[in-house]
Each structure stands twice: as C-alpha cells, then as structure tokens.
mmCIF file of C-alpha atoms in Angstrom:
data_model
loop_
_atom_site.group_PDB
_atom_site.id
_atom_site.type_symbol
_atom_site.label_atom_id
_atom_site.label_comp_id
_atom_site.label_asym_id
_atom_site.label_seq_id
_atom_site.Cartn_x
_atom_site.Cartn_y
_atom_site.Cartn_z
ATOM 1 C CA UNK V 88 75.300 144.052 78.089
ATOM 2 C CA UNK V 89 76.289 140.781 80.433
ATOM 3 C CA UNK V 90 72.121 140.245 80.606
ATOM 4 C CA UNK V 91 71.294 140.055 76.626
ATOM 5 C CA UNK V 92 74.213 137.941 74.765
ATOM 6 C CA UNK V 93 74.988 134.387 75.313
ATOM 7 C CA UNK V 94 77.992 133.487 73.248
ATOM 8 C CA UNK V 95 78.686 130.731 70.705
ATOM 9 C CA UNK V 96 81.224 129.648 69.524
ATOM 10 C CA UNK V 97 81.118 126.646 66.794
ATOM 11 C CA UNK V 98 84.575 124.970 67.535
ATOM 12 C CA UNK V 99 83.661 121.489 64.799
ATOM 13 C CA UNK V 100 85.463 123.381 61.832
ATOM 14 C CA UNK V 101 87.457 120.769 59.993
ATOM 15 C CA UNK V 102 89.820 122.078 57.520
ATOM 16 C CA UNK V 103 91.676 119.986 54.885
ATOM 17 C CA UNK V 104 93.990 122.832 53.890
ATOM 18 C CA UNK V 105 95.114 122.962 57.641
ATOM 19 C CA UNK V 106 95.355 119.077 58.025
ATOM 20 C CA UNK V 107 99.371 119.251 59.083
ATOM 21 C CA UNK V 108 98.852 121.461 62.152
ATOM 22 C CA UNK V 109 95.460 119.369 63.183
ATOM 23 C CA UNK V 110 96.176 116.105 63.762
ATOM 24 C CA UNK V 111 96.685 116.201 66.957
ATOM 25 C CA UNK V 112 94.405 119.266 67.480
ATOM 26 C CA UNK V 113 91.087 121.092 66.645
ATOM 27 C CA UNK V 114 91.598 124.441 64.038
ATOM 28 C CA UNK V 115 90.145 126.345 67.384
ATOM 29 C CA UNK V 116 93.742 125.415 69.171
ATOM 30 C CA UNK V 117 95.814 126.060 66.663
ATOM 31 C CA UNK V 118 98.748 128.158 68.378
ATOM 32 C CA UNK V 119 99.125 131.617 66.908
ATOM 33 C CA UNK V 120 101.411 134.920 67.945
ATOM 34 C CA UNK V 121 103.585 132.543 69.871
ATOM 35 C CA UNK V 122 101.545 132.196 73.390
ATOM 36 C CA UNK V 123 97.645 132.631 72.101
ATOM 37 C CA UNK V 124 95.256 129.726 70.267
ATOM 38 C CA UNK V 125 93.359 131.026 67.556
ATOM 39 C CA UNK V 126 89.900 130.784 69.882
ATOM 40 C CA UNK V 127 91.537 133.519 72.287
ATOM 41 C CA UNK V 128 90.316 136.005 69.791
ATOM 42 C CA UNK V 129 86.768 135.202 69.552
ATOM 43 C CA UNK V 130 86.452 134.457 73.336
ATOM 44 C CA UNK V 131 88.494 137.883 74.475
ATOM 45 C CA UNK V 132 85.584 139.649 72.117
ATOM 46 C CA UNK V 133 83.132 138.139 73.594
ATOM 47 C CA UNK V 134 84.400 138.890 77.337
ATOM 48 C CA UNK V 135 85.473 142.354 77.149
ATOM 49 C CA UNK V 136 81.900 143.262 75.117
ATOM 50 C CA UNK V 137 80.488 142.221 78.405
ATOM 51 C CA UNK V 138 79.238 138.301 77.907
ATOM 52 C CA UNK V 139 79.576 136.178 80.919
ATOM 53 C CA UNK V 140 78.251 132.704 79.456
ATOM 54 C CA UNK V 141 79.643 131.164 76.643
ATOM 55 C CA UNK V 142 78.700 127.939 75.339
ATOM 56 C CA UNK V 143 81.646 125.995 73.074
ATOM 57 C CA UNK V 144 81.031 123.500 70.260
ATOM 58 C CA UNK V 145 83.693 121.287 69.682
ATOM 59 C CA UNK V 146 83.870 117.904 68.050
ATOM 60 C CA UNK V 147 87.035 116.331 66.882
ATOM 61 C CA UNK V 148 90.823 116.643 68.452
ATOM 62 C CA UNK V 149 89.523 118.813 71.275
ATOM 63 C CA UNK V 150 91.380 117.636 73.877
ATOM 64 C CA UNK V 151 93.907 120.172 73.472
ATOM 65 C CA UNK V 152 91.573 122.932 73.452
ATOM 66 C CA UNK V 153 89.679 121.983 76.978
ATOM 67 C CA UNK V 154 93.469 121.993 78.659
ATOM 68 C CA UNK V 155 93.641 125.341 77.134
ATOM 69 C CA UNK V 156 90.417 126.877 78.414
ATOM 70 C CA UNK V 157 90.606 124.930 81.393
ATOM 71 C CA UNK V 158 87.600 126.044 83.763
ATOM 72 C CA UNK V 159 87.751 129.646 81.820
ATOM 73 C CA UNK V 160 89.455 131.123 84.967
ATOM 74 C CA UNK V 161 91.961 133.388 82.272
ATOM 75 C CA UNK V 162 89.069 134.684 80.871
ATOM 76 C CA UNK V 163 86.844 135.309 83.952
ATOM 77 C CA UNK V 164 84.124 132.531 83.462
ATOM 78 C CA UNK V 165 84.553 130.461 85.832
ATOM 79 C CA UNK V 166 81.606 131.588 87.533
ATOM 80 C CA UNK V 167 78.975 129.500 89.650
ATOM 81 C CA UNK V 168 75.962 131.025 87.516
ATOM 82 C CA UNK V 169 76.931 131.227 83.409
ATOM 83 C CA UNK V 170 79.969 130.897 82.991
ATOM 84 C CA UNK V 171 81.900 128.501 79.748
ATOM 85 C CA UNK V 172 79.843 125.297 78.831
ATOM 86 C CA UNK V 173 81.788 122.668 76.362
ATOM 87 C CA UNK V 174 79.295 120.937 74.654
ATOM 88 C CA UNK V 175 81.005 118.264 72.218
ATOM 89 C CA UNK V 176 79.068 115.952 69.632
ATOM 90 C CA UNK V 177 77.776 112.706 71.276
ATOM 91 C CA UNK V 178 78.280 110.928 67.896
ATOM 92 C CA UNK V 179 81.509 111.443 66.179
ATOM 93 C CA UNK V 180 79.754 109.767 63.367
ATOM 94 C CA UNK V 181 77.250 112.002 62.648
ATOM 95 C CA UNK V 182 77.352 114.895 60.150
ATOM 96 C CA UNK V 183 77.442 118.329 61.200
ATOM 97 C CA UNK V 184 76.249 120.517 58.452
ATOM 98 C CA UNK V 185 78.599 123.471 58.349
ATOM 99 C CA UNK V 186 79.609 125.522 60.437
ATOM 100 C CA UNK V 187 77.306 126.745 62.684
ATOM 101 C CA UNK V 188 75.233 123.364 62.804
ATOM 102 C CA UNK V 189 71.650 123.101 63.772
ATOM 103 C CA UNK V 190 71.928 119.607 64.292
ATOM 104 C CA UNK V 191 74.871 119.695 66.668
ATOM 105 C CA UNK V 192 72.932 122.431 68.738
ATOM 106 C CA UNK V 193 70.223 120.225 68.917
ATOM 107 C CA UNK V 194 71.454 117.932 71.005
ATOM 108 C CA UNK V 195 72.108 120.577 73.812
ATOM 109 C CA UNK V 196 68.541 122.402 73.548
ATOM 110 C CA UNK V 197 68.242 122.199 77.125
ATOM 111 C CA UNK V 198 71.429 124.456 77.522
ATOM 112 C CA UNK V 199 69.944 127.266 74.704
ATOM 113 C CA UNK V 200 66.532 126.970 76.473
ATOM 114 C CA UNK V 201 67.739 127.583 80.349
ATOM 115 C CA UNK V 202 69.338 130.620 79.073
ATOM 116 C CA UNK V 203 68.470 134.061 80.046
ATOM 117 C CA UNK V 204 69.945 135.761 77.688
ATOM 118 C CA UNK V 205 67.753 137.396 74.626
ATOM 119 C CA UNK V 206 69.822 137.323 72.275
ATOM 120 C CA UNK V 207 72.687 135.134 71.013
ATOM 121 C CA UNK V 208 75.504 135.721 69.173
ATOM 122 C CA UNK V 209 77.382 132.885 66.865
ATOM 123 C CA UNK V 210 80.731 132.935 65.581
ATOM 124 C CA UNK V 211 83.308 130.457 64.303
ATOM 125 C CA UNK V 212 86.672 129.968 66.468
ATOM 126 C CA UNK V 213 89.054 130.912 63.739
ATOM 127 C CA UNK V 214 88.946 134.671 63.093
ATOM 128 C CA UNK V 215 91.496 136.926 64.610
ATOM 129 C CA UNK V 216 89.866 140.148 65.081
ATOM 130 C CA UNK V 217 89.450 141.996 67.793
ATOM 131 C CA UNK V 218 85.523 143.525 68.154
ATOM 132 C CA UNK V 219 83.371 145.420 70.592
ATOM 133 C CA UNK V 220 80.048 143.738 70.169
ATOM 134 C CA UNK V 221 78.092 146.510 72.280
ATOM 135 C CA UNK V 222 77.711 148.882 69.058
ATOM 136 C CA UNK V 223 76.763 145.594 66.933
ATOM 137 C CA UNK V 224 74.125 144.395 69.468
ATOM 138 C CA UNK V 225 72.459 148.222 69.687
ATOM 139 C CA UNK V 226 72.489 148.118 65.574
ATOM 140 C CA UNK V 227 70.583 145.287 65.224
ATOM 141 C CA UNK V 228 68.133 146.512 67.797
ATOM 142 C CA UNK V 229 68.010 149.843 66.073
ATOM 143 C CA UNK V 230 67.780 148.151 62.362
ATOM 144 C CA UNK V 231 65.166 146.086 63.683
ATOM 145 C CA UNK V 232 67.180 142.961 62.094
ATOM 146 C CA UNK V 233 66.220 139.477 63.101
ATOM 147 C CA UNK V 234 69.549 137.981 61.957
ATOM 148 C CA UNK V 235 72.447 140.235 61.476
ATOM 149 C CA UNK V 236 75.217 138.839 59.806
ATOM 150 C CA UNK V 237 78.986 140.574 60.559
ATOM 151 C CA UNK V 238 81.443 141.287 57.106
ATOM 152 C CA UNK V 239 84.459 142.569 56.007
ATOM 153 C CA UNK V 240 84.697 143.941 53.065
ATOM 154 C CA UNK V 241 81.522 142.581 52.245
ATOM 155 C CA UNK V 242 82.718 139.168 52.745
ATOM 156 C CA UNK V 243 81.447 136.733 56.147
ATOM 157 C CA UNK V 244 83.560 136.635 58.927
ATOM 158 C CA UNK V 245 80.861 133.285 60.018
ATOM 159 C CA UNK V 246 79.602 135.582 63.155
ATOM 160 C CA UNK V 247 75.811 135.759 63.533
ATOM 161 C CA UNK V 248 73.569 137.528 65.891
ATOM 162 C CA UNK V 249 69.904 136.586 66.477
ATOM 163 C CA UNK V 250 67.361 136.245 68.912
ATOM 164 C CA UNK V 251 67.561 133.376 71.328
ATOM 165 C CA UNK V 252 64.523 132.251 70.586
ATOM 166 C CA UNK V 253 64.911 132.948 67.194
ATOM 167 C CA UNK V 254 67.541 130.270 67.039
ATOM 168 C CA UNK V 255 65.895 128.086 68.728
ATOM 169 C CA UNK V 256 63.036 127.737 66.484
ATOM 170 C CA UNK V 257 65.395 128.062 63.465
ATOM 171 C CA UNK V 258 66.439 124.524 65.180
ATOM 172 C CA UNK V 259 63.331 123.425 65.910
ATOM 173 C CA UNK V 260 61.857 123.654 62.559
ATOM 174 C CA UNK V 261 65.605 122.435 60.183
ATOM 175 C CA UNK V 262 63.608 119.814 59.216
ATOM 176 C CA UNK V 263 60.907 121.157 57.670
ATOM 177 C CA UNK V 264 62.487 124.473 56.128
ATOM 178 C CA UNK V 265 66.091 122.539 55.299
ATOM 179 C CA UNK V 266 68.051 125.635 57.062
ATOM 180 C CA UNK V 267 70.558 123.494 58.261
ATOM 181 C CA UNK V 268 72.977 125.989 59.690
ATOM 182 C CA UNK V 269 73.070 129.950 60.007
ATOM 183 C CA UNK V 270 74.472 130.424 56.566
ATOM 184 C CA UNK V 271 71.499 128.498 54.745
ATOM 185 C CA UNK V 272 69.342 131.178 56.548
ATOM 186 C CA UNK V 273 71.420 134.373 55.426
ATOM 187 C CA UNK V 274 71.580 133.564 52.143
ATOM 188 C CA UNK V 275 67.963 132.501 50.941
ATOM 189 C CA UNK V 276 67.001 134.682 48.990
ATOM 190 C CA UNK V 277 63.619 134.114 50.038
ATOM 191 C CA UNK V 278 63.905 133.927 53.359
ATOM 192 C CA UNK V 279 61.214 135.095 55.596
ATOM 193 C CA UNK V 280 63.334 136.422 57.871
ATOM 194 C CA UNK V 281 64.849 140.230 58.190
ATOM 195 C CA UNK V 282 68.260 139.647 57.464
ATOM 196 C CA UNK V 283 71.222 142.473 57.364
ATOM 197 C CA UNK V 284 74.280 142.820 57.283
ATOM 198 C CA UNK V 285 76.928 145.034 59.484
ATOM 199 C CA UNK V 286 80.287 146.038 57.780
ATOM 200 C CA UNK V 287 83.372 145.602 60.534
ATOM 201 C CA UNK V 288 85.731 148.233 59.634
ATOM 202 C CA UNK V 289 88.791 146.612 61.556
ATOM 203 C CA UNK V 290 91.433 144.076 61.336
ATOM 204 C CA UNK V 291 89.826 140.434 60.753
ATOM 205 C CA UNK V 292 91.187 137.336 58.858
ATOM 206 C CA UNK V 293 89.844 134.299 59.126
ATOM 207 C CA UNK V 294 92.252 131.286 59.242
ATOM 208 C CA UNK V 295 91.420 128.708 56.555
ATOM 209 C CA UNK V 296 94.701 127.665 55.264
ATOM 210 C CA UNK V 297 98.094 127.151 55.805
ATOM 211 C CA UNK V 298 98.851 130.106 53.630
ATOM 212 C CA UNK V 299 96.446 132.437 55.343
ATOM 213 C CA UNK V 300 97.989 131.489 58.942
ATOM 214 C CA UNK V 301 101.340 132.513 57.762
ATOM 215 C CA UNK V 302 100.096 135.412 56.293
ATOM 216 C CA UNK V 303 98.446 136.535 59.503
ATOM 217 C CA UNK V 304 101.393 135.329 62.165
ATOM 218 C CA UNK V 305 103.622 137.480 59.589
ATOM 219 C CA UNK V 306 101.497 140.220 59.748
ATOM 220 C CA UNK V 307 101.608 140.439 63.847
ATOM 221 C CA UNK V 308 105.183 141.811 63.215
ATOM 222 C CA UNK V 309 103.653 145.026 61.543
ATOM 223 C CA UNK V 310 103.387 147.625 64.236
ATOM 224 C CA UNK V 311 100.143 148.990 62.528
ATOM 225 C CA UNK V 312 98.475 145.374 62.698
ATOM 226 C CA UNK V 313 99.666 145.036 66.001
ATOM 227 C CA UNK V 314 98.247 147.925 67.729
ATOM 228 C CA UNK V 315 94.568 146.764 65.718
ATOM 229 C CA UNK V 316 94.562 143.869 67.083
ATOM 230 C CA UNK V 317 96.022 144.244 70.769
ATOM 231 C CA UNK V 318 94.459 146.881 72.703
ATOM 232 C CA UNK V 319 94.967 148.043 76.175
ATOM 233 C CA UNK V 320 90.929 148.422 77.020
ATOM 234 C CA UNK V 321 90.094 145.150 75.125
ATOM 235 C CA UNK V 322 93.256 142.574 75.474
ATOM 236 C CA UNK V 323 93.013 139.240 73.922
ATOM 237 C CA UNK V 324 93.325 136.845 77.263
ATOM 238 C CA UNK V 325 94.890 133.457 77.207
ATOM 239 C CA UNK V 326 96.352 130.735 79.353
ATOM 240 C CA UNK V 327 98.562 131.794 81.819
ATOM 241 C CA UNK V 328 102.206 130.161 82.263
ATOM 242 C CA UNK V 329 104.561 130.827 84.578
ATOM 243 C CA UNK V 330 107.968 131.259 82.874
ATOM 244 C CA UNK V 331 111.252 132.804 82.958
ATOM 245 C CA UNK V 332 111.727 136.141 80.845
ATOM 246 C CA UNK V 333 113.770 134.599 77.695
ATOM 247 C CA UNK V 334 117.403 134.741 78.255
ATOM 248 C CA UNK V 335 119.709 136.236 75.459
ATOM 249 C CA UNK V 336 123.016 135.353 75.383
ATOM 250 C CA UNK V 337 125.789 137.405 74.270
ATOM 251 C CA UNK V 338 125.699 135.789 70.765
ATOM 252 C CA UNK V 339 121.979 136.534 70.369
ATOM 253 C CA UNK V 340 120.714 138.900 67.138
ATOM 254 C CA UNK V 341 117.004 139.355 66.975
ATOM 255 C CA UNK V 342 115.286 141.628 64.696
ATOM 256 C CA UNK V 343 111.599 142.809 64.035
ATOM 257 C CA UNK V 344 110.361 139.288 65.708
ATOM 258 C CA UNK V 345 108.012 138.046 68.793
ATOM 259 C CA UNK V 346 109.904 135.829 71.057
ATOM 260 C CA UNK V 347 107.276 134.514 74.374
ATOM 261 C CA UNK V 348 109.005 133.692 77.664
ATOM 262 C CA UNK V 349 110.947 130.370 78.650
ATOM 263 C CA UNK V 350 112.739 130.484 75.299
ATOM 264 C CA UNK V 351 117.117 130.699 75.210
ATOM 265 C CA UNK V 352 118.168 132.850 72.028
ATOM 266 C CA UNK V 353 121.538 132.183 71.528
ATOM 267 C CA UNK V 354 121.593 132.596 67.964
ATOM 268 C CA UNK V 355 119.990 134.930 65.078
ATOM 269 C CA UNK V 356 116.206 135.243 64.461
ATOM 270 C CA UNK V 357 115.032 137.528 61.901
ATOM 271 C CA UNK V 358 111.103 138.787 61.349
ATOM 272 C CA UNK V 359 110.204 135.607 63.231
ATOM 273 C CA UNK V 360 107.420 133.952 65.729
ATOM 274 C CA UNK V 361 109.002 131.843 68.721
ATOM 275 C CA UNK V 362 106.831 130.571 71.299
ATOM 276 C CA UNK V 363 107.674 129.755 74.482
ATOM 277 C CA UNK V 364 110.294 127.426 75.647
ATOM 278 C CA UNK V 365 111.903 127.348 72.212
ATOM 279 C CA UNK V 366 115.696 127.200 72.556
ATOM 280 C CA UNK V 367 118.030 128.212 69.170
ATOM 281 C CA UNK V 368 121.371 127.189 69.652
ATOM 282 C CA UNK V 369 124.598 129.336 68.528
ATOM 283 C CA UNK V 370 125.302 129.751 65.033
ATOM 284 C CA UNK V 371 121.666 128.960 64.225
ATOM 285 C CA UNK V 372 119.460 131.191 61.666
ATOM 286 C CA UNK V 373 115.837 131.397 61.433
ATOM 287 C CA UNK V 374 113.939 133.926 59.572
ATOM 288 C CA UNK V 375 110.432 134.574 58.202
ATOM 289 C CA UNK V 376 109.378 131.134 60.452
ATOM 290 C CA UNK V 377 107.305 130.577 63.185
ATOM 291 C CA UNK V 378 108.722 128.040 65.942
ATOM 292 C CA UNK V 379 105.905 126.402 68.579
ATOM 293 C CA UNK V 380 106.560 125.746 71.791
ATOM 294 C CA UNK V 381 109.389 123.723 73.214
ATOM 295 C CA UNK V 382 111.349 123.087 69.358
ATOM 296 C CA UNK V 383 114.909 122.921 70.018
ATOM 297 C CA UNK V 384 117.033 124.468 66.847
ATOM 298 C CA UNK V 385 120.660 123.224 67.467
ATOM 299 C CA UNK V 386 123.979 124.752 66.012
ATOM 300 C CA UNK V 387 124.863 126.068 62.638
ATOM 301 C CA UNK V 388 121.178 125.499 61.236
ATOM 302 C CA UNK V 389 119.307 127.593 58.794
ATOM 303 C CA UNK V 390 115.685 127.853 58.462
ATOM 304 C CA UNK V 391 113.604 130.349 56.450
ATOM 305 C CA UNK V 392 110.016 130.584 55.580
ATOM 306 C CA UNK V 393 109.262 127.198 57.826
ATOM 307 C CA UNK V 394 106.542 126.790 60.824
ATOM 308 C CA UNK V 395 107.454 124.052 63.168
ATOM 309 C CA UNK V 396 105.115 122.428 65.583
ATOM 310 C CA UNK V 397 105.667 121.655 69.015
ATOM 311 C CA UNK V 398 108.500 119.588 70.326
ATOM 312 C CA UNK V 399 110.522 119.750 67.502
ATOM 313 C CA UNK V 400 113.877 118.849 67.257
ATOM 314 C CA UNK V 401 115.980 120.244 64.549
ATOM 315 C CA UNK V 402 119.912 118.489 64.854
ATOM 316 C CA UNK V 403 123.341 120.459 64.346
ATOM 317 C CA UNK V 404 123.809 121.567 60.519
ATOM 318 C CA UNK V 405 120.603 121.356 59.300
ATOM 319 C CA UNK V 406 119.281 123.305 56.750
ATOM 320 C CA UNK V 407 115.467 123.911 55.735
ATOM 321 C CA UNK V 408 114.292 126.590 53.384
ATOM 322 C CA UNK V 409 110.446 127.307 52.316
ATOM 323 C CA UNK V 410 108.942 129.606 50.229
ATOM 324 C CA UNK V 411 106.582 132.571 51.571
ATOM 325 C CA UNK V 412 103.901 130.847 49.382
ATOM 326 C CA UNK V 413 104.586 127.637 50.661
ATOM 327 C CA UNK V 414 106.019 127.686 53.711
ATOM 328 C CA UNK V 415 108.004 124.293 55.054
ATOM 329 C CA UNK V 416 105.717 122.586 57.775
ATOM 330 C CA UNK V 417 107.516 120.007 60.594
ATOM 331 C CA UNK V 418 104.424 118.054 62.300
ATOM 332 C CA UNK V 419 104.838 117.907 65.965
ATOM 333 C CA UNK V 420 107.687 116.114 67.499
ATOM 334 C CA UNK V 421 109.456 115.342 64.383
ATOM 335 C CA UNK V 422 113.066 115.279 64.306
ATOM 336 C CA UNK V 423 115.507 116.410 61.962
ATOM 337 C CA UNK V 424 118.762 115.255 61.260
ATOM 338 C CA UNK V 425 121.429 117.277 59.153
ATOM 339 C CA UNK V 426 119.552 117.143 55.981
ATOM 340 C CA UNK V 427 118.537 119.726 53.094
ATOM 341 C CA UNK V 428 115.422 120.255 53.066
ATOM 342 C CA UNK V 429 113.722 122.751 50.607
ATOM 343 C CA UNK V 430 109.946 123.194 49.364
#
C-alpha cells in the first residue's frame, strides 16, 4: 500500500460560517473531542491505510497547525525518505479556486513530480471519519476509474483519488480546459475522463459550520458514534502532552461527558466536552458545552449549550445560556465578568 498513495491534504479551506473559532487559526486546527484537531482524522486515515508521505496545503492562520503536526513524529512521518511536506501559498494574495486548487499545487510541481507514488489521493482537512483506504484504492483499480470520487449518502465528502500523473496533467493543462480544482473535473458532465463514485458506508461529517461542529462534538458522547469513529486497529493519532490524569474532587458530578487530562473538576459537568487543562470551580454548572483548553470556569457559574475557546476566563456568578441551534461562542482569551449572557 505505502508504495502507491501519496496523500493530500488541502488545508486553504476558509469558512465564513466558522469565522469565531478561526481567527487565530486555520479550519484544519480547529480543536475537536477535547485533545484532537479536526486534521487528525484525515491524517490517522491516511497513516493506518498504509501512506508514508503526505504533502499538506495550508494557506492562512496556519501557524497553529505546524505546532500541532510538528515534524509528524505522532503520526510516524518523520521519516528521512517521504515523510509530511507543508507546502503553504507563496502569495497570500492570490486566489485559490476551491478546495482542492490546481493553482496552489502548481506552485509545488516539483514535490508531485519527485514522487514515487502512482497514485494520489486528495481530501479536505475537515471531515471526521475514520476510513481504510486499501479497499478504496483496489476499487478504483478494479473499476478501472481514472478519478474516483468518495460519498456519503451520495453526497462529497471532498476526497479524490487519481493517478499521479493524472493530476499532474489535470494541472498542467487548467488553463486550457478551465478545471480549476478536482470538483470542476467530477462534475462535467462532459468530461473526458472516467469518473465514479464509491459510497462510504461509515460515520463521516464534514465540519462547515458552527452548527455542524456542535453537532458532531455532541455526537462523540454517543457510545455507538464513538466506537465508529475510534477503533483499536485504526486510532486517530494526535499530539502528545504530558499531563496529569484530571483530578476530581469530592464535590465533582460528571455525567455522560469527555473530560482530557490536566483538567480539576470540582464542580458539575453534564453531556459535556472539556479539554485539557480546563479547571471548573465548585458550585459551577456546565452542560451540553464544549470547554478548550486551559478556560478557567470559577464558582457558582452556569453555562449550557456554549463552546469556549482557549484561555478563557469565566469570573464567579456568571451565567451564560445558548441554544442547541445556536450555541453561545467565547473567542479565545476573552473574559467574563458576572454577567447574563443568553443567545
């Protein structure tokens, strides 16, 4: 498997509807389940089917991301030959043309055309799934496809898989056939190519609002998702932190939530998502939320249906109710001081 896929992952994805948890950050970074980023799903799929070079797009806010991946030592690439390759825009001014850009390729043609690999496949960085691309690679081969194109439910999930050099005359030629991305090829209806399509029968949402990222975070607290998405023979890898276990004091009432190490739950969390280092003070309530690493929640505060970025600080007696539909959103290190707040 490691000898035919190169991986790519298109990490430029700018998302209005996600604008209050990426200014600081790209969508690709966004944290999710309390201790992954929403590229650890895409990346662990691509490592446990076997890849061993993966090549990563970014373009805006990615600063956060590269101290994430680091030298890709979590995920086993950090490897003198393939390995991960960050290849971000040269020109922040220039338009990418959806995701999946030929033009933002294009300026790293020397990186596609060293590769060994024969085929490549091309994904997005913000679908959590979790996929075994061995069975998709020998379909293709055994449709005789030259650009297969992954749905659920007969909808995209944005992950492609081609030919190396397929792709790189698809970039070649954007010019003169307008096929700016991979998504102007599937869907031309007169395309000269052999396009199909392979129906992925799992768990897969793609994030692409702040309504479908609570959905989803909510959703890792249903044992049936769960057990889709994290697997014992194909685990979804990400940075490793040293930390504590979480310490529970004596005052502590947690139910149906995910609570990462470092935190200090001294008061009640309910069908919530706390990341790690998150302390919630005595007397404190949070349910239906998800709290990012290192908030601090002090006494006698109430907070349902809210996410909270990093660093938060949320001061004795506050109270800050959302709605499941619209959830309350803190950007990161705000500060709240005894107030009301509702959506």
């Amino acid at each position: 498997m490691n000898k035919h896929l190169l991986g790519v992952i298109d990490a430029t994805t700018h998302i209005e509807d996600l604008e209050e948890l990426t200014s600081h950050r790209s969508v690709a970074a966004i944290p999710f389940g309390g201790r992954y980023r929403l590229i650890d799903f895409i990346l662990s799929n691509m490592v446990n089917s076997g890849i061993q070079s993966v090549a990563i797009f970014p373009k805006f806010q990615y600063r956060s991301l590269m101290d994430h991946l680091g030298s890709g030592k979590n995920w086993d690439l950090n490897r003198k030959r393939d390995g991960l390759f960050f290849f971000p825009s040269p020109r922040l001014d220039k338009p990418i043309f959806g995701i999946n850009s030929f033009e933002h390729f294009a300026e790293n043609m020397d990186f596609l055309t060293r590769s060994t690999q024969e085929y490549c496949l091309i994904s997005n960085a913000n679908t959590i799934f979790n996929m075994d691309f061995s069975p998709l690679l020998d379909w293709h081969i055994d449709s005789n496809c030259d650009i297969t194109e992954v749905q659920k439910n007969g909808r995209s999930i944005n992950l492609f898989l081609v030919k190396t050099s397929l792709l790189l005359d698809l970039i070649h030629t954007r010019k003169e056939t307008g096929y700016l991305n991979m998504k102007d090829v599937v869907t031309d209806l007169n395309s000269p190519y052999r396009v199909c399509h392979y129906s992925y029968e799992g768990y897969a949402l793609t994030v692409d609002s702040i309504s479908t990222y609570y959905a989803a975070s909510m959703e890792l607290l249903n044992r049936e998702i769960w057990e889709k998405l994290f697997l014992q023979e194909r685990p979804i890898l990400t940075k490793v932190k040293d930390e504590p276990p979480t310490r529970y004091t004596s005052s502590a009432v947690v139910f149906n939530s995910m609570i990462a190490n470092g935190a200090q739950i001294e008061g009640t969390v309910e069908n919530s998502i706390i990341a790690r280092g998150v302390h919630i003070a005595k007397g404190a309530v949070v349910k239906n939320s998800i709290i990012m690493q290192k908030t601090v929640i002090q006494e006698n505060c109430v907070l349902e249906h809210v996410i909270l970025d990093k660093d938060v600080k949320i001061e004795q007696g506050t109270t800050i109710i959302g709605t499941e539909q619209v959830p309350k959103i803190l950007r990161k290190g705000s500060i709240v001081k005894g107030e009301c707040v509702s959506s």
